[in-house]
PDB file of C-alpha atoms in Angstrom:
ATOM      1  CA  UNK A1050      60.812  37.753  77.956  1.00 68.00           C
ATOM      2  CA  UNK A1051      61.865  41.099  79.365  1.00 82.00           C
ATOM      3  CA  UNK A1052      60.609  44.664  79.069  1.00 84.00           C
ATOM      4  CA  UNK A1053      62.689  47.720  78.235  1.00 85.00           C
ATOM      5  CA  UNK A1054      62.693  48.652  81.914  1.00 88.00           C
ATOM      6  CA  UNK A1055      63.926  45.180  82.873  1.00 89.00           C
ATOM      7  CA  UNK A1056      66.823  45.411  80.437  1.00 90.00           C
ATOM      8  CA  UNK A1057      67.730  48.905  81.662  1.00 91.00           C
ATOM      9  CA  UNK A1058      67.788  47.736  85.275  1.00 92.00           C
ATOM     10  CA  UNK A1059      69.928  44.754  84.279  1.00 92.00           C
ATOM     11  CA  UNK A1060      72.482  46.981  82.589  1.00 93.00           C
ATOM     12  CA  UNK A1061      72.595  49.408  85.494  1.00 93.00           C
ATOM     13  CA  UNK A1062      73.251  46.438  87.767  1.00 93.00           C
ATOM     14  CA  UNK A1063      75.875  45.176  85.300  1.00 93.00           C
ATOM     15  CA  UNK A1064      77.744  48.462  85.674  1.00 92.00           C
ATOM     16  CA  UNK A1065      77.568  48.326  89.467  1.00 92.00           C
ATOM     17  CA  UNK A1066      79.000  44.815  89.345  1.00 92.00           C
ATOM     18  CA  UNK A1067      81.949  45.978  87.198  1.00 91.00           C
ATOM     19  CA  UNK A1068      80.944  43.904  84.173  1.00 89.00           C
ATOM     20  CA  UNK A1069      80.630  40.613  86.062  1.00 89.00           C
ATOM     21  CA  UNK A1070      77.647  38.855  84.443  1.00 87.00           C
ATOM     22  CA  UNK A1071      77.361  36.095  87.058  1.00 88.00           C
ATOM     23  CA  UNK A1072      77.365  38.564  89.926  1.00 90.00           C
ATOM     24  CA  UNK A1073      74.893  40.756  88.031  1.00 92.00           C
ATOM     25  CA  UNK A1074      72.449  37.860  87.631  1.00 90.00           C
ATOM     26  CA  UNK A1075      72.612  37.108  91.352  1.00 91.00           C
ATOM     27  CA  UNK A1076      72.259  40.746  92.438  1.00 93.00           C
ATOM     28  CA  UNK A1077      69.398  41.346  90.005  1.00 94.00           C
ATOM     29  CA  UNK A1078      67.487  38.339  91.348  1.00 92.00           C
ATOM     30  CA  UNK A1079      68.051  39.562  94.899  1.00 92.00           C
ATOM     31  CA  UNK A1080      67.076  43.168  94.138  1.00 92.00           C
ATOM     32  CA  UNK A1081      63.973  42.281  92.083  1.00 92.00           C
ATOM     33  CA  UNK A1082      62.585  39.028  93.519  1.00 90.00           C
ATOM     34  CA  UNK A1083      59.203  39.434  91.794  1.00 88.00           C
ATOM     35  CA  UNK A1084      60.752  39.637  88.309  1.00 88.00           C
ATOM     36  CA  UNK A1085      61.950  36.839  86.051  1.00 87.00           C
ATOM     37  CA  UNK A1086      65.681  36.385  86.836  1.00 88.00           C
ATOM     38  CA  UNK A1087      68.055  36.551  83.837  1.00 88.00           C
ATOM     39  CA  UNK A1088      70.942  34.152  83.303  1.00 85.00           C
ATOM     40  CA  UNK A1089      74.467  35.232  82.438  1.00 85.00           C
ATOM     41  CA  UNK A1090      73.877  34.796  78.694  1.00 83.00           C
ATOM     42  CA  UNK A1091      70.971  37.262  78.720  1.00 87.00           C
ATOM     43  CA  UNK A1092      73.181  39.855  80.391  1.00 90.00           C
ATOM     44  CA  UNK A1093      76.143  39.236  78.091  1.00 87.00           C
ATOM     45  CA  UNK A1094      73.957  39.497  74.986  1.00 86.00           C
ATOM     46  CA  UNK A1095      72.470  42.720  76.364  1.00 90.00           C
ATOM     47  CA  UNK A1096      75.939  44.218  76.764  1.00 90.00           C
ATOM     48  CA  UNK A1097      76.939  43.104  73.271  1.00 85.00           C
ATOM     49  CA  UNK A1098      73.697  44.448  71.765  1.00 84.00           C
ATOM     50  CA  UNK A1099      74.101  47.866  73.370  1.00 87.00           C
ATOM     51  CA  UNK A1100      77.712  48.169  72.244  1.00 85.00           C
ATOM     52  CA  UNK A1101      76.948  47.179  68.647  1.00 81.00           C
ATOM     53  CA  UNK A1102      73.425  48.457  67.979  1.00 79.00           C
ATOM     54  CA  UNK A1103      72.681  50.917  70.792  1.00 81.00           C
ATOM     55  CA  UNK A1104      69.389  49.126  71.496  1.00 80.00           C
ATOM     56  CA  UNK A1105      68.421  47.243  74.645  1.00 82.00           C
ATOM     57  CA  UNK A1106      65.854  45.137  72.751  1.00 79.00           C
ATOM     58  CA  UNK A1107      66.781  41.931  70.926  1.00 73.00           C
ATOM     59  CA  UNK A1108      64.740  42.831  67.810  1.00 56.00           C
ATOM     60  CA  UNK A1109      62.327  45.474  66.595  1.00 45.00           C
ATOM     61  CA  UNK A1110      59.481  43.013  67.075  1.00 42.00           C
ATOM     62  CA  UNK A1111      57.467  43.757  70.217  1.00 40.00           C
ATOM     63  CA  UNK A1112      56.493  40.100  70.561  1.00 44.00           C
ATOM     64  CA  UNK A1113      60.173  39.159  70.919  1.00 44.00           C
ATOM     65  CA  UNK A1114      60.508  41.533  73.871  1.00 48.00           C
ATOM     66  CA  UNK A1115      57.820  39.754  75.816  1.00 49.00           C
ATOM     67  CA  UNK A1116      55.195  42.418  75.199  1.00 50.00           C
ATOM     68  CA  UNK A1117      51.798  41.349  73.934  1.00 49.00           C
ATOM     69  CA  UNK A1118      51.442  41.046  70.168  1.00 48.00           C
ATOM     70  CA  UNK A1119      49.640  44.297  69.433  1.00 55.00           C
ATOM     71  CA  UNK A1120      50.939  45.953  66.282  1.00 65.00           C
ATOM     72  CA  UNK A1121      52.819  48.639  68.204  1.00 74.00           C
ATOM     73  CA  UNK A1122      56.350  49.339  67.109  1.00 75.00           C
ATOM     74  CA  UNK A1123      59.169  49.685  69.607  1.00 72.00           C
ATOM     75  CA  UNK A1124      59.195  53.424  68.954  1.00 76.00           C
ATOM     76  CA  UNK A1125      55.461  53.689  69.637  1.00 81.00           C
ATOM     77  CA  UNK A1126      55.729  51.665  72.840  1.00 81.00           C
ATOM     78  CA  UNK A1127      58.642  53.762  74.063  1.00 79.00           C
ATOM     79  CA  UNK A1128      56.762  56.951  73.189  1.00 84.00           C
ATOM     80  CA  UNK A1129      53.763  55.780  75.218  1.00 86.00           C
ATOM     81  CA  UNK A1130      55.923  54.942  78.230  1.00 84.00           C
ATOM     82  CA  UNK A1131      57.756  58.259  77.937  1.00 84.00           C
ATOM     83  CA  UNK A1132      54.428  60.110  77.818  1.00 87.00           C
ATOM     84  CA  UNK A1133      53.213  58.284  80.931  1.00 87.00           C
ATOM     85  CA  UNK A1134      56.435  59.081  82.766  1.00 84.00           C
ATOM     86  CA  UNK A1135      56.131  62.785  81.914  1.00 86.00           C
ATOM     87  CA  UNK A1136      52.358  62.971  82.527  1.00 88.00           C
ATOM     88  CA  UNK A1137      51.263  60.204  84.934  1.00 88.00           C
ATOM     89  CA  UNK A1138      47.659  61.489  84.870  1.00 89.00           C
ATOM     90  CA  UNK A1139      47.219  60.885  81.133  1.00 89.00           C
ATOM     91  CA  UNK A1140      44.342  58.569  80.205  1.00 90.00           C
ATOM     92  CA  UNK A1141      44.602  55.440  78.072  1.00 89.00           C
ATOM     93  CA  UNK A1142      42.022  56.999  75.759  1.00 90.00           C
ATOM     94  CA  UNK A1143      44.282  60.017  75.167  1.00 90.00           C
ATOM     95  CA  UNK A1144      47.321  57.779  74.637  1.00 89.00           C
ATOM     96  CA  UNK A1145      45.446  55.661  72.121  1.00 89.00           C
ATOM     97  CA  UNK A1146      44.329  58.766  70.237  1.00 90.00           C
ATOM     98  CA  UNK A1147      47.859  60.222  70.156  1.00 88.00           C
ATOM     99  CA  UNK A1148      49.412  56.954  68.951  1.00 83.00           C
ATOM    100  CA  UNK A1149      46.533  56.086  66.584  1.00 82.00           C
ATOM    101  CA  UNK A1150      46.105  52.834  68.429  1.00 84.00           C
ATOM    102  CA  UNK A1151      43.341  51.196  70.445  1.00 87.00           C
ATOM    103  CA  UNK A1152      42.662  51.797  74.120  1.00 86.00           C
ATOM    104  CA  UNK A1153      42.964  48.075  74.895  1.00 87.00           C
ATOM    105  CA  UNK A1154      46.373  47.894  73.211  1.00 87.00           C
ATOM    106  CA  UNK A1155      47.690  50.763  75.304  1.00 88.00           C
ATOM    107  CA  UNK A1156      46.199  49.230  78.429  1.00 87.00           C
ATOM    108  CA  UNK A1157      47.914  45.871  77.788  1.00 85.00           C
ATOM    109  CA  UNK A1158      51.249  47.607  77.297  1.00 83.00           C
ATOM    110  CA  UNK A1159      50.948  49.541  80.561  1.00 86.00           C
ATOM    111  CA  UNK A1160      49.981  46.413  82.489  1.00 83.00           C
ATOM    112  CA  UNK A1161      52.930  44.540  81.005  1.00 78.00           C
ATOM    113  CA  UNK A1162      55.228  47.325  82.205  1.00 76.00           C
ATOM    114  CA  UNK A1163      53.743  46.863  85.713  1.00 77.00           C
ATOM    115  CA  UNK A1164      52.023  50.247  85.574  1.00 82.00           C
ATOM    116  CA  UNK A1165      48.701  50.424  87.400  1.00 84.00           C
ATOM    117  CA  UNK A1166      46.168  53.276  87.787  1.00 84.00           C
ATOM    118  CA  UNK A1167      46.107  54.492  91.381  1.00 84.00           C
ATOM    119  CA  UNK A1168      43.377  56.814  92.601  1.00 79.00           C
ATOM    120  CA  UNK A1169      43.988  60.161  94.250  1.00 80.00           C
ATOM    121  CA  UNK A1170      43.408  60.596  97.972  1.00 81.00           C
ATOM    122  CA  UNK A1171      41.648  63.830  98.894  1.00 80.00           C
ATOM    123  CA  UNK A1172      43.378  65.795 101.633  1.00 82.00           C
ATOM    124  CA  UNK A1173      42.881  69.159 103.274  1.00 84.00           C
ATOM    125  CA  UNK A1174      43.986  72.118 101.199  1.00 87.00           C
ATOM    126  CA  UNK A1175      46.850  73.905 102.948  1.00 86.00           C
ATOM    127  CA  UNK A1176      48.635  77.203 102.499  1.00 90.00           C
ATOM    128  CA  UNK A1177      52.389  77.124 101.795  1.00 89.00           C
ATOM    129  CA  UNK A1178      53.337  78.196 105.332  1.00 92.00           C
ATOM    130  CA  UNK A1179      51.004  75.631 106.948  1.00 93.00           C
ATOM    131  CA  UNK A1180      53.436  72.773 106.400  1.00 91.00           C
ATOM    132  CA  UNK A1181      56.211  74.338 108.500  1.00 93.00           C
ATOM    133  CA  UNK A1182      53.701  75.260 111.200  1.00 95.00           C
ATOM    134  CA  UNK A1183      52.512  71.654 111.365  1.00 93.00           C
ATOM    135  CA  UNK A1184      56.050  70.348 111.585  1.00 95.00           C
ATOM    136  CA  UNK A1185      56.817  72.845 114.352  1.00 96.00           C
ATOM    137  CA  UNK A1186      53.712  71.768 116.272  1.00 96.00           C
ATOM    138  CA  UNK A1187      54.568  68.074 115.940  1.00 95.00           C
ATOM    139  CA  UNK A1188      58.127  68.700 117.130  1.00 97.00           C
ATOM    140  CA  UNK A1189      56.812  70.722 120.080  1.00 96.00           C
ATOM    141  CA  UNK A1190      54.289  68.004 120.953  1.00 95.00           C
ATOM    142  CA  UNK A1191      56.953  65.281 120.879  1.00 95.00           C
ATOM    143  CA  UNK A1192      59.229  67.420 123.049  1.00 96.00           C
ATOM    144  CA  UNK A1193      56.451  67.891 125.610  1.00 94.00           C
ATOM    145  CA  UNK A1194      55.693  64.167 125.592  1.00 93.00           C
ATOM    146  CA  UNK A1195      59.376  63.353 126.126  1.00 94.00           C
ATOM    147  CA  UNK A1196      59.454  65.748 129.072  1.00 94.00           C
ATOM    148  CA  UNK A1197      56.146  64.532 130.532  1.00 90.00           C
ATOM    149  CA  UNK A1198      55.166  60.995 129.566  1.00 88.00           C
ATOM    150  CA  UNK A1199      51.509  61.737 130.386  1.00 84.00           C
ATOM    151  CA  UNK A1200      51.270  64.984 128.412  1.00 89.00           C
ATOM    152  CA  UNK A1201      49.301  63.613 125.436  1.00 89.00           C
ATOM    153  CA  UNK A1202      47.014  61.597 127.707  1.00 86.00           C
ATOM    154  CA  UNK A1203      45.884  64.859 129.344  1.00 86.00           C
ATOM    155  CA  UNK A1204      44.871  66.535 126.075  1.00 89.00           C
ATOM    156  CA  UNK A1205      41.152  66.629 125.297  1.00 90.00           C
ATOM    157  CA  UNK A1206      40.909  65.959 121.564  1.00 93.00           C
ATOM    158  CA  UNK A1207      37.599  67.105 120.055  1.00 93.00           C
ATOM    159  CA  UNK A1208      35.975  67.409 116.654  1.00 93.00           C
ATOM    160  CA  UNK A1209      32.606  68.145 115.104  1.00 91.00           C
ATOM    161  CA  UNK A1210      31.076  66.670 111.966  1.00 90.00           C
ATOM    162  CA  UNK A1211      27.913  67.352 109.983  1.00 88.00           C
ATOM    163  CA  UNK A1212      25.922  64.327 108.790  1.00 88.00           C
ATOM    164  CA  UNK A1213      23.388  64.940 106.025  1.00 85.00           C
ATOM    165  CA  UNK A1214      20.474  62.871 104.803  1.00 80.00           C
ATOM    166  CA  UNK A1215      22.276  62.012 101.577  1.00 77.00           C
ATOM    167  CA  UNK A1216      25.343  60.724 103.391  1.00 75.00           C
ATOM    168  CA  UNK A1217      28.326  59.457 101.386  1.00 71.00           C
ATOM    169  CA  UNK A1218      27.693  57.034  98.533  1.00 66.00           C
ATOM    170  CA  UNK A1219      30.548  55.170  96.825  1.00 67.00           C
ATOM    171  CA  UNK A1220      29.437  54.431  93.254  1.00 66.00           C
ATOM    172  CA  UNK A1221      32.576  52.406  92.551  1.00 65.00           C
ATOM    173  CA  UNK A1222      32.203  49.844  95.349  1.00 65.00           C
ATOM    174  CA  UNK A1223      28.401  49.703  95.588  1.00 70.00           C
ATOM    175  CA  UNK A1224      26.781  47.203  93.240  1.00 67.00           C
ATOM    176  CA  UNK A1225      24.172  44.438  92.980  1.00 69.00           C
ATOM    177  CA  UNK A1226      24.853  40.968  91.561  1.00 68.00           C
ATOM    178  CA  UNK A1227      22.113  39.824  89.201  1.00 65.00           C
ATOM    179  CA  UNK A1228      21.681  37.866  85.967  1.00 68.00           C
ATOM    180  CA  UNK A1229      19.751  40.794  84.525  1.00 77.00           C
ATOM    181  CA  UNK A1230      20.091  44.496  85.200  1.00 79.00           C
ATOM    182  CA  UNK A1231      17.801  45.294  88.171  1.00 80.00           C
ATOM    183  CA  UNK A1232      18.092  49.025  87.402  1.00 83.00           C
ATOM    184  CA  UNK A1233      18.707  49.648  91.091  1.00 80.00           C
ATOM    185  CA  UNK A1234      18.482  53.249  92.247  1.00 80.00           C
ATOM    186  CA  UNK A1235      19.509  55.135  95.344  1.00 76.00           C
ATOM    187  CA  UNK A1236      17.559  58.353  95.959  1.00 78.00           C
ATOM    188  CA  UNK A1237      19.586  61.406  96.924  1.00 78.00           C
ATOM    189  CA  UNK A1238      19.376  65.197  96.804  1.00 79.00           C
ATOM    190  CA  UNK A1239      16.005  64.998  98.508  1.00 78.00           C
ATOM    191  CA  UNK A1240      13.686  67.973  98.477  1.00 82.00           C
ATOM    192  CA  UNK A1241      13.316  67.674 102.244  1.00 84.00           C
ATOM    193  CA  UNK A1242      16.759  67.938 103.727  1.00 82.00           C
ATOM    194  CA  UNK A1243      18.077  67.650 107.247  1.00 84.00           C
ATOM    195  CA  UNK A1244      21.454  67.332 108.918  1.00 86.00           C
ATOM    196  CA  UNK A1245      22.965  66.533 112.300  1.00 89.00           C
ATOM    197  CA  UNK A1246      25.909  68.324 113.904  1.00 90.00           C
ATOM    198  CA  UNK A1247      27.725  65.829 116.111  1.00 93.00           C
ATOM    199  CA  UNK A1248      30.453  66.559 118.660  1.00 94.00           C
ATOM    200  CA  UNK A1249      32.731  63.969 120.272  1.00 94.00           C
ATOM    201  CA  UNK A1250      35.916  64.036 122.297  1.00 93.00           C
ATOM    202  CA  UNK A1251      38.700  61.719 123.441  1.00 92.00           C
ATOM    203  CA  UNK A1252      40.581  62.093 126.711  1.00 89.00           C
ATOM    204  CA  UNK A1253      43.190  59.424 127.230  1.00 85.00           C
ATOM    205  CA  UNK A1254      41.353  56.144 126.616  1.00 86.00           C
ATOM    206  CA  UNK A1255      37.909  57.614 127.334  1.00 88.00           C
ATOM    207  CA  UNK A1256      35.299  58.697 124.788  1.00 90.00           C
ATOM    208  CA  UNK A1257      33.226  61.794 125.550  1.00 91.00           C
ATOM    209  CA  UNK A1258      29.929  61.966 123.712  1.00 87.00           C
ATOM    210  CA  UNK A1259      28.792  61.812 121.026  1.00 93.00           C
ATOM    211  CA  UNK A1260      26.583  64.862 121.524  1.00 91.00           C
ATOM    212  CA  UNK A1261      24.121  66.381 119.053  1.00 92.00           C
ATOM    213  CA  UNK A1262      24.745  70.101 118.672  1.00 90.00           C
ATOM    214  CA  UNK A1263      22.030  72.561 117.580  1.00 87.00           C
ATOM    215  CA  UNK A1264      21.204  72.483 113.867  1.00 82.00           C
ATOM    216  CA  UNK A1265      22.157  76.144 113.538  1.00 84.00           C
ATOM    217  CA  UNK A1266      25.340  76.401 115.536  1.00 82.00           C
ATOM    218  CA  UNK A1267      26.490  79.851 116.653  1.00 87.00           C
ATOM    219  CA  UNK A1268      29.222  81.123 118.898  1.00 88.00           C
ATOM    220  CA  UNK A1269      26.738  81.666 121.706  1.00 90.00           C
ATOM    221  CA  UNK A1270      25.192  78.191 121.465  1.00 88.00           C
ATOM    222  CA  UNK A1271      28.641  76.600 121.345  1.00 88.00           C
ATOM    223  CA  UNK A1272      29.652  78.552 124.456  1.00 91.00           C
ATOM    224  CA  UNK A1273      26.584  77.162 126.219  1.00 90.00           C
ATOM    225  CA  UNK A1274      27.704  73.673 125.205  1.00 91.00           C
ATOM    226  CA  UNK A1275      31.194  74.237 126.620  1.00 88.00           C
ATOM    227  CA  UNK A1276      29.958  75.700 129.919  1.00 90.00           C
ATOM    228  CA  UNK A1277      27.063  73.331 130.560  1.00 89.00           C
ATOM    229  CA  UNK A1278      27.282  70.090 128.552  1.00 90.00           C
ATOM    230  CA  UNK A1279      31.032  69.568 128.440  1.00 90.00           C
ATOM    231  CA  UNK A1280      31.348  70.094 132.178  1.00 88.00           C
ATOM    232  CA  UNK A1281      28.804  67.302 132.697  1.00 88.00           C
ATOM    233  CA  UNK A1282      30.889  64.977 130.557  1.00 87.00           C
ATOM    234  CA  UNK A1283      33.985  65.844 132.588  1.00 86.00           C
ATOM    235  CA  UNK A1284      32.138  65.172 135.848  1.00 84.00           C
ATOM    236  CA  UNK A1285      32.101  61.492 134.894  1.00 81.00           C
ATOM    237  CA  UNK A1286      35.898  61.437 134.459  1.00 80.00           C
ATOM    238  CA  UNK A1287      38.116  60.659 137.494  1.00 80.00           C
ATOM    239  CA  UNK A1288      39.688  63.776 138.968  1.00 77.00           C
ATOM    240  CA  UNK A1289      43.207  62.445 138.432  1.00 71.00           C
ATOM    241  CA  UNK A1290      42.562  62.190 134.687  1.00 71.00           C
ATOM    242  CA  UNK A1291      41.444  65.816 134.266  1.00 72.00           C
ATOM    243  CA  UNK A1292      43.838  67.579 136.643  1.00 71.00           C
ATOM    244  CA  UNK A1293      46.368  68.091 133.870  1.00 66.00           C
ATOM    245  CA  UNK A1294      43.929  69.497 131.314  1.00 68.00           C
TER     246      UNK A1294
END
């Protein structure tokens, strides 16, 4: 059967096709190849139902709409979907509490509606004016590359990173298969701590480094690195590759 969203998309397509049910069925199947395609009778009954009852659903029974038999009413299901649309970050636990339902029931409904929980990606925090500055830099860089095809190849790209003893541990993807719980542990937050400051650079298709910087990096020690260590790295690069730096 079909969800509320499916029926809504069908009727929107029906309007675009000027009330032609056969054309609507074909266009719907082409537009949504992963969905179950409706026949002309489904579309005609949908139009008749909306005109006479104002409802997209065949009955008030959720099972007849193709949703899992769960005890939710159409109004409850629509309220859950509306809440998710307004607040995508809401948890299934909160939805279940608000609708006096179970977490598993809410979860089945969301999965049926093809809604899946996607994790956030952490990115660098920027100030409001940083975005325009970045766009301006990218446009300038592309303009320089268009003027000089070797411009980017003559840029020395560098970065530093600090590696600690604890490292990065992904609790979600790290596991151990066993018939009984092995109570595996991974020590971290050690009393004795250490870290490594690592520098590396890229010039064209060549990698410079990596180089271990002093543990306590200062402006003076970094200047020594630039004047003494970096120049040694560049000595190993052909002169033609560094002339445009």
